[in-house]
Coordinates of C-alpha atoms and ligand atoms in Angstrom, one line a residue:
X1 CA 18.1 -2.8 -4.4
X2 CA 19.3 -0.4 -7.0
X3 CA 18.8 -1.6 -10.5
X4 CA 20.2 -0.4 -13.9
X5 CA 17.3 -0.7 -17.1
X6 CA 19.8 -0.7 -20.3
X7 CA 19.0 -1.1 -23.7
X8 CA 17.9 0.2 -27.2
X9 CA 15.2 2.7 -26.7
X10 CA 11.6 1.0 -27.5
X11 CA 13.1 -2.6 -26.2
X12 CA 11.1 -2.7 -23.7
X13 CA 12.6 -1.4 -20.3
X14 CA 9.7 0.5 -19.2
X15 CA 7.0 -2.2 -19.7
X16 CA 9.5 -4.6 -17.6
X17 CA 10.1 -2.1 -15.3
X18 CA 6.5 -1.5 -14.3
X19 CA 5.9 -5.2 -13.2
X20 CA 8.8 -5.4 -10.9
X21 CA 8.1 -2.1 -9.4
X22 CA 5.3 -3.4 -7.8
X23 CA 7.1 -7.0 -7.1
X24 CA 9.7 -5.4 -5.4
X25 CA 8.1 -2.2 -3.9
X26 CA 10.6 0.3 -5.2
X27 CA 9.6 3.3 -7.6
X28 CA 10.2 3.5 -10.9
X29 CA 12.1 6.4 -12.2
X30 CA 12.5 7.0 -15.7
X31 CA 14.5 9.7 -17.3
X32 CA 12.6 10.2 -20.0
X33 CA 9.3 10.7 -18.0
X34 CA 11.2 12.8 -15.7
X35 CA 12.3 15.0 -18.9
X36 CA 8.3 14.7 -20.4
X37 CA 6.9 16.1 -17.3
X38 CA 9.2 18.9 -17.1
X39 CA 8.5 19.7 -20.7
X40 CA 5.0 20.3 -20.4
X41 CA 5.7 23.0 -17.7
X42 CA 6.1 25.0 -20.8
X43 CA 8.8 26.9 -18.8
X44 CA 12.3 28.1 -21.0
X45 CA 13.6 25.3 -19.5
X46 CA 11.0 22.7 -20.8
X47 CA 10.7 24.3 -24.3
X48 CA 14.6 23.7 -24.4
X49 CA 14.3 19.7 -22.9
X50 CA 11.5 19.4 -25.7
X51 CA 13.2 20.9 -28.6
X52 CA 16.4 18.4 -28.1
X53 CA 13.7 15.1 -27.0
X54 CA 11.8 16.2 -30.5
X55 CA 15.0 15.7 -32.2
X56 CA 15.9 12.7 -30.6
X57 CA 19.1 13.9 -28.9
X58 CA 20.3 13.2 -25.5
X59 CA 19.7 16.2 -23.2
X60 CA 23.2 17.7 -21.6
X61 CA 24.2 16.2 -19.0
X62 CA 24.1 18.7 -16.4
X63 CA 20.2 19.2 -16.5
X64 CA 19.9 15.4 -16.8
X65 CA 22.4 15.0 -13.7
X66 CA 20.6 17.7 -11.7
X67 CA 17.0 16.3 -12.5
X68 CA 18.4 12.8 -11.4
X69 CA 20.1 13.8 -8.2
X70 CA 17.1 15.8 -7.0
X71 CA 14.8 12.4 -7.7
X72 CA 16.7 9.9 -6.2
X73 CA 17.0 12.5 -3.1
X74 CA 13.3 11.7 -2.7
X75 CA 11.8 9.7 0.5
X76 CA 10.5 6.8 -2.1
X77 CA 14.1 6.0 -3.0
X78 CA 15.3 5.0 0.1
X79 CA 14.8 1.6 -0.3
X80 CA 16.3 1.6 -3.8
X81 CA 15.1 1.9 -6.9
X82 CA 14.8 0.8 -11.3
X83 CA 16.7 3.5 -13.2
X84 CA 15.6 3.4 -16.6
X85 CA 16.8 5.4 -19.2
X86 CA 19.8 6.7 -17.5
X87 CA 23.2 6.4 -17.9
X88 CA 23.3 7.0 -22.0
X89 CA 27.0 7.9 -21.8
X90 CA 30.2 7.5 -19.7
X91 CA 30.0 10.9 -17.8
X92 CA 26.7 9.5 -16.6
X93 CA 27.9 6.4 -15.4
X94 CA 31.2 7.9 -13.9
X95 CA 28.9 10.2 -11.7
X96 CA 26.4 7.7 -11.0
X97 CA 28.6 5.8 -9.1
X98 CA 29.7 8.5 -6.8
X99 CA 26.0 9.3 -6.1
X100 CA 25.0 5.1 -5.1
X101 CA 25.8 1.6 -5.0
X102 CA 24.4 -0.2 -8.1
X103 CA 23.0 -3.6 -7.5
X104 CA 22.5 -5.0 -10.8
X105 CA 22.1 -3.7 -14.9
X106 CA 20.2 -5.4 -16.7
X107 CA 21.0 -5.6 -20.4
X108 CA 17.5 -6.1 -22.8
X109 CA 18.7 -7.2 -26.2
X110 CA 15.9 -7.2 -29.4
X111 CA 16.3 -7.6 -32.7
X112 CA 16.2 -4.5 -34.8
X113 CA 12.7 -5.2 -36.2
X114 CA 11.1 -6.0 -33.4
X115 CA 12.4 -2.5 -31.7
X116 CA 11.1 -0.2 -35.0
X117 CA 7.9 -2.6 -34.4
X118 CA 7.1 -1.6 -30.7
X119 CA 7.9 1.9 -31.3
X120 CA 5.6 2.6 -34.9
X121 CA 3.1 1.3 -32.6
X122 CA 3.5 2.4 -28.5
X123 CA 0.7 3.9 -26.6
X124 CA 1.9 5.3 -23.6
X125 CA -0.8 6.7 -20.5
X126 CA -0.8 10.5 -20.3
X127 CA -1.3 10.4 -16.5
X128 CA 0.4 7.0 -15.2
X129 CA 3.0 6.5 -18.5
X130 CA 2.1 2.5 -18.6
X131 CA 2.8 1.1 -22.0
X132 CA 0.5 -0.5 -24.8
X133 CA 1.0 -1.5 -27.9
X134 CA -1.8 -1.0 -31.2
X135 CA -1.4 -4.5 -32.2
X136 CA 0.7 -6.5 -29.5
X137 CA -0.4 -5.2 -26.1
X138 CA -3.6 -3.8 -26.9
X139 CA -5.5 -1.9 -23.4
X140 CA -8.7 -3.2 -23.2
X141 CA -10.7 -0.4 -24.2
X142 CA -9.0 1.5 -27.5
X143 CA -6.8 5.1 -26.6
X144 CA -7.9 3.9 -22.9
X145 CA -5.3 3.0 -20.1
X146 CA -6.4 -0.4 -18.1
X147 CA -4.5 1.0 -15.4
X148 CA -5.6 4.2 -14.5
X149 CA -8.4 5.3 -17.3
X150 CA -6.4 8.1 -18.7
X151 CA -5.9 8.9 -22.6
X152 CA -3.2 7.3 -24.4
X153 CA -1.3 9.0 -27.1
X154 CA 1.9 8.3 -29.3
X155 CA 4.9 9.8 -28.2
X156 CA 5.9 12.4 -30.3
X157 CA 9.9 11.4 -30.4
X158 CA 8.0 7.7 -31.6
X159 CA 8.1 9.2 -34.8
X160 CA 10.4 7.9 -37.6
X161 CA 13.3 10.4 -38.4
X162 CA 13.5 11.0 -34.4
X163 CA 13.6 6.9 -34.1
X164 CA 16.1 6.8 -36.5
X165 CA 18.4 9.3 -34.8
X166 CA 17.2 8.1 -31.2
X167 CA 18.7 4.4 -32.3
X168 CA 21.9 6.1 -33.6
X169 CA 22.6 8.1 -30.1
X170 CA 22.1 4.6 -28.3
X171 CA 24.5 3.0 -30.8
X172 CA 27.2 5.8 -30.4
X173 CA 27.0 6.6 -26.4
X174 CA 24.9 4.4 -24.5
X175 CA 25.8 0.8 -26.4
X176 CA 29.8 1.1 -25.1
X177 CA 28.5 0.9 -21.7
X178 CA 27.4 -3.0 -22.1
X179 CA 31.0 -3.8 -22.2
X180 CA 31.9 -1.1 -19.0
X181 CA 29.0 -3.0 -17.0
X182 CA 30.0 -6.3 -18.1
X183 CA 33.7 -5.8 -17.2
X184 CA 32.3 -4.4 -13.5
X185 CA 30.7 -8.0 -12.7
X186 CA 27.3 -6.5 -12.9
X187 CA 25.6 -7.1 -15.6
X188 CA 22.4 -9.7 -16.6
X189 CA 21.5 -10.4 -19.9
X190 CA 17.8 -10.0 -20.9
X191 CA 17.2 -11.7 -24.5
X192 CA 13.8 -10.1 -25.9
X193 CA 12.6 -13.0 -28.2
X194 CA 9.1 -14.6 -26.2
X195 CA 5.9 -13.3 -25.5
X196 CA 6.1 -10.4 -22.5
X197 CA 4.9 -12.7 -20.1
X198 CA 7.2 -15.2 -20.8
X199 CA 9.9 -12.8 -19.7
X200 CA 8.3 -10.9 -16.9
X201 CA 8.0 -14.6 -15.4
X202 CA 11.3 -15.2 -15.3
X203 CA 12.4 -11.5 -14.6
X204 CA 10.3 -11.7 -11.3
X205 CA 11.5 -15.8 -10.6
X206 CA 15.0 -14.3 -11.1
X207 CA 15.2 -10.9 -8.5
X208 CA 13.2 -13.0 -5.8
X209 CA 15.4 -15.6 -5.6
X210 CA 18.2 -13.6 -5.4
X211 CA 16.7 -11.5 -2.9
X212 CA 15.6 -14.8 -1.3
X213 CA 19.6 -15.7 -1.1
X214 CA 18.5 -18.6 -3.0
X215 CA 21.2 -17.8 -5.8
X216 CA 24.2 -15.4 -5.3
X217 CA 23.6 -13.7 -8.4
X218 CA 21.1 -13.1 -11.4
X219 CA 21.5 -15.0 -14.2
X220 CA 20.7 -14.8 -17.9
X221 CA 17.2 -14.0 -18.6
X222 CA 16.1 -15.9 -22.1
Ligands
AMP1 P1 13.3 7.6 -23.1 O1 11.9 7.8 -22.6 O2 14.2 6.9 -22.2 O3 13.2 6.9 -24.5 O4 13.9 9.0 -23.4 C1 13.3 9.9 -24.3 C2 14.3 11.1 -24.6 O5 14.6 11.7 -23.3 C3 15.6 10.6 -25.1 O6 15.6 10.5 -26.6 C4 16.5 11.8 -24.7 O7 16.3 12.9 -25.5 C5 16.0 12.1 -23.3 N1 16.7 11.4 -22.3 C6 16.2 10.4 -21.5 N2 17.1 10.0 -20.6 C7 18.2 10.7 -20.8 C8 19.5 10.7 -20.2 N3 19.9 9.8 -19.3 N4 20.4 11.6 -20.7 C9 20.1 12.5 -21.7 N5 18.9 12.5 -22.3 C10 18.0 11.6 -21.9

């Protein structure tokens, strides 16, 4: 099953993508972790990725194409995969589809405040990149990850000028492509307004039945 993750940066995606990974058995693989960890190779190549991420503008397209190509080469991806974070634009898209068969996108819709909310406050693992919140989804133990005991920290790009231009590229590029996904039959609505359980419930409820054949499609998630 290859999945789609679309929507506003700090809706969400990653946190939702976590918990079916492990539902469904099939890595993760988000762009912007892929981009993070290249960074801190410190290489010219890294210190170029970080500059643009800093500034909260989308990395060219042929690093980010190269990058995503060499990933999804990868033994782990066999089965399929949740692609988060990737396409942000139509060249994406256009050579996405060359390179797989895309099961499903899945659409997460918030409401402004709630987005600038869960990005003043993310914590994000240095090692395994699961997501916290300060106030919301608090780890147990403060600037500790539950999951693997690593150090959180704040991502630098959650800061507010690169948030502000970070939710202008998504308007600009990646928002037009909720009306090329919807016109291509494959896209699910995922409406961001209960608790994250709430939704992760009916996230997982939704992929197994369709897995299960017990529905020929995914529906609305709400
Ligand atoms: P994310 O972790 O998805 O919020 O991405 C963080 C940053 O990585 C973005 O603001 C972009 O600078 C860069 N990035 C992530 N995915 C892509 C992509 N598909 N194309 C271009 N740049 C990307």
């Amino acid at each position: 099953m290859k999945l789609l993750f679309l929507g506003s940066p700090g809706v969400g995606k990653g946190t939702y993508a976590q918990v079916l990974k492990e539902v469904l058995n099939i890595p993760h693989i988000s762009t912007g972790d892929l981009l993070r960890a290249e960074s801190k190779k410190n290489s010219p190549l890294g210190r170029k990725i970080s500059d643009i991420m800093l500034k909260g503008d989308l990395v060219s397209d042929e690093i980010m194409l190269e990058m995503l190509e060499e990933r999804i080469a990868e033994k782990d991806c066999k089965k399929g995969f949740i692609l988060d974070g990737f396409p942000r634009n139509l060249v994406q898209v256009n050579h996405l589809k060359n390179l797989i068969e895309i099961s499903h996108v899945l659409n997460f819709k918030a409401d402004d405040e709630v987005i600038i909310e869960r990005l003043s406050g993310r914590l994000t693992c240095k090692k395994c990149s699961t997501i916290f919140h300060k106030t919301g989804n608090k780890p147990k133990k403060e600037g500790v990850c539950d999951a693997c005991g690593h150090e959180l920290y704040q991502r630098k790009d959650d800061t507010s000028e690169a948030v502000k231009k970070r939710l202008e590229v998504y308007k600009e590029k990646t928002k037009p492509l909720i009306d090329y996904f919807k016109n291509e039959g494959l896209l699910v609505e995922v409406i961001i307004n209960k608790p994250i359980s709430e939704i992760r419930e009916q996230i997982i409820t939704k992929v197994k039945d369709y897995l299960e054949g017990k529905t020929d499609k995914i529906g609305e998630i709400k």
